[in-house]
mmCIF file of C-alpha atoms in Angstrom:
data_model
loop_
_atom_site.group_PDB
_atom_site.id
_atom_site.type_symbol
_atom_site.label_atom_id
_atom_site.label_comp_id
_atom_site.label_asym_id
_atom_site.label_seq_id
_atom_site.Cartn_x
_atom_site.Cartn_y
_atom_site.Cartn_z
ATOM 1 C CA UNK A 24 0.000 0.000 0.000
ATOM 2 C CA UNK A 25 1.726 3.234 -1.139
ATOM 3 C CA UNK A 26 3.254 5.162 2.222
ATOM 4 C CA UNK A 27 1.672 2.701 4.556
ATOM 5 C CA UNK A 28 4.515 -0.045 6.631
ATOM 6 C CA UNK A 29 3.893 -3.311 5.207
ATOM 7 C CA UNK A 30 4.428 -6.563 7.138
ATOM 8 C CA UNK A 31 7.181 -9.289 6.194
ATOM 9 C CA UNK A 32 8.889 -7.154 3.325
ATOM 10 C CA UNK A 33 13.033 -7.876 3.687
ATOM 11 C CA UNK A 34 14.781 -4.819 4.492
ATOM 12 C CA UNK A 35 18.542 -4.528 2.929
ATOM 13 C CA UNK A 36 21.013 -1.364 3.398
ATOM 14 C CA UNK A 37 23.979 -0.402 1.049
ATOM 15 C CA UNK A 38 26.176 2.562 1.174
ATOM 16 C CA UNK A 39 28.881 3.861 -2.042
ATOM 17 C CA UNK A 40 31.609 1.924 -0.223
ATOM 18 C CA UNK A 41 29.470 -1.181 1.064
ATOM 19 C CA UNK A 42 27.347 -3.197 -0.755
ATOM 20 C CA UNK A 43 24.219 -4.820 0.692
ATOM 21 C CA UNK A 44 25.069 -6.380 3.951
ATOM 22 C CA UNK A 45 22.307 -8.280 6.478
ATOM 23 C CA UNK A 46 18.986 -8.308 5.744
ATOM 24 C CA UNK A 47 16.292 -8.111 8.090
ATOM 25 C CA UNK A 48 12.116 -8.440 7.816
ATOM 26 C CA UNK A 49 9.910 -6.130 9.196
ATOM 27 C CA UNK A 50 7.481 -7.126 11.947
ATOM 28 C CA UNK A 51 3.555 -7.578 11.913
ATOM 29 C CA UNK A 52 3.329 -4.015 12.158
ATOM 30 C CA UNK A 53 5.903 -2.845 9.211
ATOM 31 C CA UNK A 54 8.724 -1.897 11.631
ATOM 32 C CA UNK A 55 12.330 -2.760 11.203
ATOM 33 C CA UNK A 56 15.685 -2.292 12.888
ATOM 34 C CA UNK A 57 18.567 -2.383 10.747
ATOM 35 C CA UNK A 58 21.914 -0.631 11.619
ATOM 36 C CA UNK A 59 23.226 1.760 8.678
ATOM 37 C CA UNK A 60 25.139 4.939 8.447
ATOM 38 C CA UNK A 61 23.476 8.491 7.099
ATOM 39 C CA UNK A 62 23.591 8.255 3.172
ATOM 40 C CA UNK A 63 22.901 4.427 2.866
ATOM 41 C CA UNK A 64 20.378 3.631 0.757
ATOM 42 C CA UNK A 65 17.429 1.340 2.341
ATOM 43 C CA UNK A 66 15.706 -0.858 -0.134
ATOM 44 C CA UNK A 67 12.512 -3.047 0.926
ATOM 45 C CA UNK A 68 10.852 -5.623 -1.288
ATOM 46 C CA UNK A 69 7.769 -7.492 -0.694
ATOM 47 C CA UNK A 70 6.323 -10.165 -3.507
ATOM 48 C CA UNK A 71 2.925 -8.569 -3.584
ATOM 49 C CA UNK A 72 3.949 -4.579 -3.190
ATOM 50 C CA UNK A 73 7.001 -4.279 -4.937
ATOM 51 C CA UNK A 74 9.905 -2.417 -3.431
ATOM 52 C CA UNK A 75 10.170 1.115 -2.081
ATOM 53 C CA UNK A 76 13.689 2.721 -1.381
ATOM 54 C CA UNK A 77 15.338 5.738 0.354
ATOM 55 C CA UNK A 78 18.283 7.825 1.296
ATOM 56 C CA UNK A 79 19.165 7.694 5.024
ATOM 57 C CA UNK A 80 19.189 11.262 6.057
ATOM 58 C CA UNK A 81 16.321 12.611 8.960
ATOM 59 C CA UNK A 82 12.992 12.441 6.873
ATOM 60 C CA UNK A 83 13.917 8.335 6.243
ATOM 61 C CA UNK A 84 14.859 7.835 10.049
ATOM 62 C CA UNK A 85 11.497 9.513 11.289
ATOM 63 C CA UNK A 86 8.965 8.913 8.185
ATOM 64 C CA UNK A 87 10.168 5.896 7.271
ATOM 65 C CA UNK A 88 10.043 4.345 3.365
ATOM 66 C CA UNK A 89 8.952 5.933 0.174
ATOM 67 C CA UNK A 90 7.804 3.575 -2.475
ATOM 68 C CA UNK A 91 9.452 3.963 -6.125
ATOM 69 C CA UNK A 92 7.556 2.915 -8.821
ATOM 70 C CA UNK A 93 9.499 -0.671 -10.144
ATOM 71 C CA UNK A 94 10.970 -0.145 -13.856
ATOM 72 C CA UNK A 95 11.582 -2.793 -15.992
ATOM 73 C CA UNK A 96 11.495 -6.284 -14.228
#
């Protein structure tokens, strides 16, 4: 659901100089913890509502994700 947490998606974080490390799944409620430094870019997939991503800066850490529309496949 567009700008709504979504239960069970997998949660991955990559920065320039790290590539995708752990990943983690949110809870029943849409809520993940997942350790990354300001600039890392948060990606979370989910079979039925496709993936949403975002820069780590202030707006991610207290809003949350912003779905992307997918391109391509």
């Amino acid at each position: 659901p567009s700008g709504q947490p979504v239960a069970d998606a997998v949660i991955t974080a990559a920065t320039p100089d790290e590539a995708a490390g752990s990943k983690v799944r949110s809870d029943a409620a849409g809520r993940f913890r997942l350790p990354f430094r300001e600039g890392a870019l948060v990606e979370a997939t989910h079979p039925r509502h496709g993936r949403a991503h975002a820069r780590v800066d202030f707006r991610v850490e207290a809003g949350g994700l912003r779905r992307r529309r997918r391109v391509g496949s």
